[in-house]
């Protein structure tokens, strides 16, 4: 048994049981992958995959357990490599942060600028996606850190660290009647077409929950994953917008005005997601602490070595 065989079975699973696609992703031959998977199954005494002729059609129950263990073993192997790299090259390397558009556009720029100033030899990559994709990228080893609001709590190997609390504003073109509402109410908002986030993003579930609790059915006419897109259509007077308060800048969004809606919606919490028991480079700890000063190395290590899925309070 070797680590390469474990990589093969995991890659096959990631490519919907296509051995040819897995082989291509691993820059090797299809027969070679098939042979190594067979050798692994023979050594384990169980079949990892269900076969129909030469095709793989499903993952067996023991195969699922094998893959769960394989992911942990490969992560630990990466940790071993990281230990050596961390001591040899403390201030150089690569850091991949997976996050949503709102975080990348509004919450991270100052952190990124400071990080690049302090660690000029580190290659920093920002991957954008929806919260589920972000978390899965981290667990698959494609990213080091996930930053999202709607983080997936159903992934047991992911440790979620709450770091920032935020709420929403209602935006509209200057002169719009919603801007004369004082106090602002959900009933008043529901009288107008609403433009807000897609259901997978930026605490949208809390927006739905607020209207539902008042027995209201909001007229949501357009959704987007991008605050700038929402502001563009609000500026065209197609409706009022509900966005993260951090996404509104009166100096930039000169045609629009905003009303604080923190009293109407529950606050959302942005979380950092990390694989359980992962090894982080020194500069990764630094990035996390720049983003959330309360998450120093001691706090992060305690969470990573503690209960799976732990979520220490703000």
Short mmCIF file of C-alpha atoms in Angstrom, two decimals:
data_model
loop_
_atom_site.label_atom_id
_atom_site.label_comp_id
_atom_site.label_asym_id
_atom_site.label_seq_id
_atom_site.Cartn_x
_atom_site.Cartn_y
_atom_site.Cartn_z
CA UNK A 1 0.00 0.00 0.00
CA UNK A 2 1.28 3.49 -0.83
CA UNK A 3 0.06 7.07 -0.81
CA UNK A 4 -0.13 7.21 -4.60
CA UNK A 5 -2.75 4.46 -4.62
CA UNK A 6 -4.81 6.47 -2.13
CA UNK A 7 -4.52 9.53 -4.36
CA UNK A 8 -5.78 7.48 -7.30
CA UNK A 9 -8.98 6.31 -5.59
CA UNK A 10 -9.75 9.81 -4.32
CA UNK A 11 -9.15 11.35 -7.73
CA UNK A 12 -11.45 8.80 -9.36
CA UNK A 13 -14.19 9.72 -6.89
CA UNK A 14 -13.67 13.45 -7.60
CA UNK A 15 -14.06 12.82 -11.34
CA UNK A 16 -17.41 11.01 -11.07
CA UNK A 17 -15.80 7.55 -11.27
CA UNK A 18 -14.06 8.29 -14.57
CA UNK A 19 -10.68 6.56 -14.52
CA UNK A 20 -9.58 8.30 -17.72
CA UNK A 21 -10.32 11.78 -16.33
CA UNK A 22 -8.58 10.91 -13.05
CA UNK A 23 -5.53 9.67 -14.95
CA UNK A 24 -5.45 12.86 -17.02
CA UNK A 25 -5.67 15.02 -13.89
CA UNK A 26 -2.80 13.05 -12.34
CA UNK A 27 -0.70 13.14 -15.54
CA UNK A 28 -0.48 9.37 -15.75
CA UNK A 29 -1.97 6.52 -17.78
CA UNK A 30 -5.42 5.01 -17.37
CA UNK A 31 -4.11 1.39 -17.26
CA UNK A 32 -1.62 2.40 -14.58
CA UNK A 33 -4.34 3.91 -12.41
CA UNK A 34 -6.59 0.87 -12.85
CA UNK A 35 -3.78 -1.49 -11.95
CA UNK A 36 -2.85 0.40 -8.77
CA UNK A 37 -6.47 0.53 -7.63
CA UNK A 38 -6.76 -3.23 -8.12
CA UNK A 39 -3.55 -3.80 -6.15
CA UNK A 40 -4.88 -1.66 -3.32
CA UNK A 41 -8.19 -3.59 -3.27
CA UNK A 42 -6.32 -6.91 -3.21
CA UNK A 43 -4.20 -5.80 -0.26
CA UNK A 44 -7.20 -4.47 1.66
CA UNK A 45 -9.35 -7.49 0.84
CA UNK A 46 -12.34 -5.34 -0.17
CA UNK A 47 -13.51 -3.68 -3.36
CA UNK A 48 -13.47 0.09 -3.29
CA UNK A 49 -15.60 0.45 -6.42
CA UNK A 50 -18.61 -1.34 -7.91
CA UNK A 51 -17.87 -2.39 -11.48
CA UNK A 52 -20.04 -3.12 -14.49
CA UNK A 53 -17.72 -4.61 -17.06
CA UNK A 54 -14.78 -2.22 -17.29
CA UNK A 55 -16.77 0.73 -15.99
CA UNK A 56 -16.90 1.91 -12.38
CA UNK A 57 -20.50 2.55 -11.41
CA UNK A 58 -20.46 3.28 -7.68
CA UNK A 59 -18.38 3.41 -4.51
CA UNK A 60 -18.86 0.48 -2.13
CA UNK A 61 -19.61 1.02 1.56
CA UNK A 62 -16.13 -0.14 2.61
CA UNK A 63 -14.81 2.04 -0.21
CA UNK A 64 -16.36 5.13 1.40
CA UNK A 65 -14.59 4.31 4.66
CA UNK A 66 -11.33 3.75 2.80
CA UNK A 67 -11.67 7.19 1.16
CA UNK A 68 -12.39 8.94 4.45
CA UNK A 69 -9.22 7.44 5.94
CA UNK A 70 -7.25 8.13 2.74
CA UNK A 71 -8.15 11.84 2.91
CA UNK A 72 -6.88 12.05 6.47
CA UNK A 73 -3.66 10.16 5.66
CA UNK A 74 -2.88 12.36 2.65
CA UNK A 75 -3.59 15.48 4.69
CA UNK A 76 -1.17 14.29 7.36
CA UNK A 77 1.42 13.52 4.66
CA UNK A 78 1.03 17.11 3.45
CA UNK A 79 1.43 18.27 7.03
CA UNK A 80 4.76 16.45 7.25
CA UNK A 81 5.99 18.22 4.14
CA UNK A 82 4.73 21.53 5.47
CA UNK A 83 6.72 21.10 8.70
CA UNK A 84 9.96 20.88 6.75
CA UNK A 85 9.05 23.77 4.47
CA UNK A 86 7.98 25.93 7.40
CA UNK A 87 11.37 25.68 9.07
CA UNK A 88 13.41 25.91 5.87
CA UNK A 89 11.48 28.80 4.29
CA UNK A 90 9.56 30.62 6.99
CA UNK A 91 8.66 33.64 4.84
CA UNK A 92 8.15 32.12 1.40
CA UNK A 93 5.66 29.72 -0.13
CA UNK A 94 2.07 29.75 -1.33
CA UNK A 95 -1.22 30.55 0.38
CA UNK A 96 -4.62 29.89 -1.22
CA UNK A 97 -7.67 31.59 0.29
CA UNK A 98 -11.10 30.47 -0.95
CA UNK A 99 -13.87 32.98 -0.36
CA UNK A 100 -17.01 34.62 -1.72
CA UNK A 101 -17.14 37.73 -3.87
CA UNK A 102 -18.41 39.95 -1.04
CA UNK A 103 -15.54 38.97 1.25
CA UNK A 104 -12.94 39.25 -1.53
CA UNK A 105 -14.23 42.63 -2.70
CA UNK A 106 -15.04 44.37 0.59
CA UNK A 107 -13.57 42.58 3.62
CA UNK A 108 -10.18 41.35 2.38
CA UNK A 109 -8.43 44.13 0.38
CA UNK A 110 -6.73 45.81 3.36
CA UNK A 111 -5.72 42.43 4.79
CA UNK A 112 -4.31 41.31 1.44
CA UNK A 113 -2.34 44.54 1.05
CA UNK A 114 -0.84 44.24 4.54
CA UNK A 115 -0.07 40.54 4.07
CA UNK A 116 1.71 41.16 0.75
CA UNK A 117 3.73 43.93 2.36
CA UNK A 118 4.82 41.70 5.24
CA UNK A 119 5.32 38.52 3.19
CA UNK A 120 6.51 39.59 -0.29
CA UNK A 121 7.89 36.11 -1.05
CA UNK A 122 4.55 34.35 -0.48
CA UNK A 123 2.35 33.76 -3.53
CA UNK A 124 -1.18 34.65 -2.45
CA UNK A 125 -4.09 33.27 -4.48
CA UNK A 126 -7.77 34.18 -3.95
CA UNK A 127 -10.29 31.61 -5.22
CA UNK A 128 -13.93 32.72 -5.43
CA UNK A 129 -16.95 30.45 -5.25
CA UNK A 130 -20.13 29.75 -3.33
CA UNK A 131 -19.80 28.73 0.34
CA UNK A 132 -20.16 25.00 -0.32
CA UNK A 133 -17.53 25.06 -3.08
CA UNK A 134 -15.18 27.05 -0.85
CA UNK A 135 -15.39 24.55 2.01
CA UNK A 136 -14.96 21.58 -0.32
CA UNK A 137 -11.88 23.18 -1.87
CA UNK A 138 -10.27 23.38 1.55
CA UNK A 139 -11.11 19.78 2.43
CA UNK A 140 -9.78 18.62 -0.94
CA UNK A 141 -6.48 20.40 -0.35
CA UNK A 142 -7.09 22.88 -3.17
CA UNK A 143 -7.16 25.83 -0.75
CA UNK A 144 -5.66 26.47 2.67
CA UNK A 145 -8.28 28.74 4.21
CA UNK A 146 -12.01 29.22 3.59
CA UNK A 147 -13.73 32.50 4.45
CA UNK A 148 -17.51 32.57 4.14
CA UNK A 149 -20.72 33.44 5.92
CA UNK A 150 -22.92 30.53 4.86
CA UNK A 151 -20.21 28.01 5.81
CA UNK A 152 -21.20 24.35 5.58
CA UNK A 153 -21.67 23.08 9.13
CA UNK A 154 -22.47 19.57 7.84
CA UNK A 155 -18.83 18.85 6.92
CA UNK A 156 -17.42 17.12 10.03
CA UNK A 157 -13.76 17.48 9.04
CA UNK A 158 -14.07 21.27 8.82
CA UNK A 159 -13.32 23.47 11.82
CA UNK A 160 -15.27 26.74 11.68
CA UNK A 161 -13.89 29.76 13.51
CA UNK A 162 -16.27 32.74 13.85
CA UNK A 163 -14.43 35.97 13.21
CA UNK A 164 -16.68 38.86 12.15
CA UNK A 165 -20.31 39.84 12.71
CA UNK A 166 -22.17 42.00 10.19
CA UNK A 167 -25.61 43.05 9.05
CA UNK A 168 -27.41 44.58 6.09
CA UNK A 169 -28.52 47.84 4.56
CA UNK A 170 -31.37 48.65 2.21
CA UNK A 171 -30.20 50.69 -0.78
CA UNK A 172 -32.11 52.65 -3.40
CA UNK A 173 -31.61 55.45 -5.89
CA UNK A 174 -31.59 58.86 -4.25
CA UNK A 175 -35.14 60.22 -4.11
CA UNK A 176 -36.73 56.75 -3.88
CA UNK A 177 -39.75 56.70 -1.50
CA UNK A 178 -38.28 53.87 0.62
CA UNK A 179 -35.65 56.37 1.83
CA UNK A 180 -38.37 58.43 3.56
CA UNK A 181 -39.44 55.50 5.77
CA UNK A 182 -38.59 56.15 9.41
CA UNK A 183 -38.37 53.77 11.06
CA UNK A 184 -37.66 51.35 8.22
CA UNK A 185 -39.91 48.27 8.36
CA UNK A 186 -40.12 44.95 6.56
CA UNK A 187 -43.67 45.86 5.55
CA UNK A 188 -42.40 48.99 3.78
CA UNK A 189 -39.66 47.06 2.00
CA UNK A 190 -42.12 44.39 0.83
CA UNK A 191 -44.11 47.03 -1.11
CA UNK A 192 -41.25 47.34 -3.62
CA UNK A 193 -39.42 44.97 -5.97
CA UNK A 194 -36.36 43.62 -4.16
CA UNK A 195 -32.90 42.86 -5.54
CA UNK A 196 -30.61 40.85 -3.25
CA UNK A 197 -28.21 37.93 -3.00
CA UNK A 198 -28.60 34.47 -4.44
CA UNK A 199 -29.93 31.95 -1.90
CA UNK A 200 -26.48 30.39 -1.33
CA UNK A 201 -24.76 33.66 -0.44
CA UNK A 202 -24.29 36.34 2.20
CA UNK A 203 -26.82 35.26 4.79
CA UNK A 204 -29.74 35.18 2.36
CA UNK A 205 -31.48 32.60 4.58
CA UNK A 206 -31.74 35.23 7.34
CA UNK A 207 -33.40 37.66 4.93
CA UNK A 208 -35.99 35.03 4.03
CA UNK A 209 -36.48 34.17 7.71
CA UNK A 210 -37.16 37.79 8.68
CA UNK A 211 -39.94 38.26 6.11
CA UNK A 212 -41.44 34.85 6.88
CA UNK A 213 -41.59 35.64 10.61
CA UNK A 214 -43.79 38.65 9.77
CA UNK A 215 -46.02 36.69 7.42
CA UNK A 216 -44.72 38.66 4.43
CA UNK A 217 -43.89 37.43 0.95
CA UNK A 218 -41.18 39.69 -0.48
CA UNK A 219 -41.23 40.42 -4.21
CA UNK A 220 -37.66 39.37 -5.03
CA UNK A 221 -37.31 40.15 -8.73
CA UNK A 222 -33.58 39.61 -9.20
CA UNK A 223 -30.77 37.85 -7.33
CA UNK A 224 -27.02 37.92 -7.81
CA UNK A 225 -23.86 36.61 -6.13
CA UNK A 226 -22.14 39.96 -6.48
CA UNK A 227 -22.94 43.13 -4.48
CA UNK A 228 -21.75 45.29 -7.36
CA UNK A 229 -24.28 43.63 -9.69
CA UNK A 230 -27.06 44.29 -7.17
CA UNK A 231 -26.04 47.95 -6.93
CA UNK A 232 -25.96 48.26 -10.73
CA UNK A 233 -29.58 47.18 -11.08
CA UNK A 234 -30.72 49.23 -8.10
CA UNK A 235 -29.08 52.23 -9.78
CA UNK A 236 -31.25 51.46 -12.84
CA UNK A 237 -34.26 51.88 -10.49
CA UNK A 238 -35.40 48.29 -10.97
CA UNK A 239 -36.00 47.83 -7.26
CA UNK A 240 -34.57 48.35 -3.79
CA UNK A 241 -31.52 46.36 -2.78
CA UNK A 242 -30.67 44.43 0.37
CA UNK A 243 -26.91 44.07 0.66
CA UNK A 244 -24.18 43.61 3.26
CA UNK A 245 -23.58 47.01 4.88
CA UNK A 246 -19.85 46.71 4.18
CA UNK A 247 -20.63 46.67 0.43
CA UNK A 248 -21.99 50.24 0.41
CA UNK A 249 -19.56 53.13 0.02
CA UNK A 250 -21.18 56.59 -0.17
CA UNK A 251 -18.07 57.99 -1.87
CA UNK A 252 -18.29 55.39 -4.66
CA UNK A 253 -22.03 54.74 -4.83
CA UNK A 254 -22.91 58.40 -5.33
CA UNK A 255 -26.25 57.79 -7.07
CA UNK A 256 -27.50 55.59 -4.24
CA UNK A 257 -28.44 56.03 -0.60
CA UNK A 258 -28.52 53.43 2.16
CA UNK A 259 -30.65 52.81 5.24
CA UNK A 260 -29.35 50.66 8.08
CA UNK A 261 -31.45 47.48 8.36
CA UNK A 262 -29.66 45.88 11.28
CA UNK A 263 -32.82 46.06 13.38
CA UNK A 264 -34.76 44.03 10.80
CA UNK A 265 -32.47 41.06 10.23
CA UNK A 266 -30.44 38.77 12.45
CA UNK A 267 -26.71 39.43 12.29
CA UNK A 268 -24.59 37.13 10.16
CA UNK A 269 -21.25 35.70 11.19
CA UNK A 270 -18.34 35.30 8.82
CA UNK A 271 -16.30 32.21 9.60
CA UNK A 272 -12.88 30.90 8.70
CA UNK A 273 -12.88 27.22 7.75
CA UNK A 274 -9.86 24.95 8.19
CA UNK A 275 -9.42 21.17 7.94
CA UNK A 276 -9.38 19.44 11.32
CA UNK A 277 -5.83 18.78 12.60
CA UNK A 278 -4.22 20.55 9.63
CA UNK A 279 -0.69 21.99 9.78
CA UNK A 280 -0.55 25.69 8.94
CA UNK A 281 2.48 27.62 7.80
CA UNK A 282 3.48 30.56 9.99
CA UNK A 283 2.28 33.07 7.42
CA UNK A 284 -1.14 31.37 7.29
CA UNK A 285 -1.58 32.06 11.01
CA UNK A 286 -0.51 35.64 10.31
CA UNK A 287 -3.14 36.04 7.56
CA UNK A 288 -5.88 34.71 9.85
CA UNK A 289 -4.88 37.06 12.67
CA UNK A 290 -4.76 40.04 10.29
CA UNK A 291 -8.33 39.27 9.23
CA UNK A 292 -9.57 38.47 12.76
CA UNK A 293 -7.18 39.73 15.49
CA UNK A 294 -8.89 37.61 18.15
CA UNK A 295 -7.88 34.43 16.27
CA UNK A 296 -4.23 34.25 17.29
CA UNK A 297 -2.13 31.14 16.83
CA UNK A 298 -3.00 29.75 20.27
CA UNK A 299 -6.75 30.05 19.63
CA UNK A 300 -6.50 28.52 16.15
CA UNK A 301 -4.35 25.58 17.33
CA UNK A 302 -6.74 24.88 20.21
CA UNK A 303 -9.67 24.73 17.78
CA UNK A 304 -7.80 22.56 15.24
CA UNK A 305 -6.77 20.01 17.84
CA UNK A 306 -10.13 19.96 19.60
CA UNK A 307 -13.51 18.57 18.73
CA UNK A 308 -14.31 18.20 15.03
CA UNK A 309 -16.49 20.97 13.71
CA UNK A 310 -15.75 23.11 16.77
CA UNK A 311 -17.09 26.65 16.61
CA UNK A 312 -15.66 28.83 19.40
CA UNK A 313 -17.68 31.93 20.17
CA UNK A 314 -16.87 35.42 18.96
#
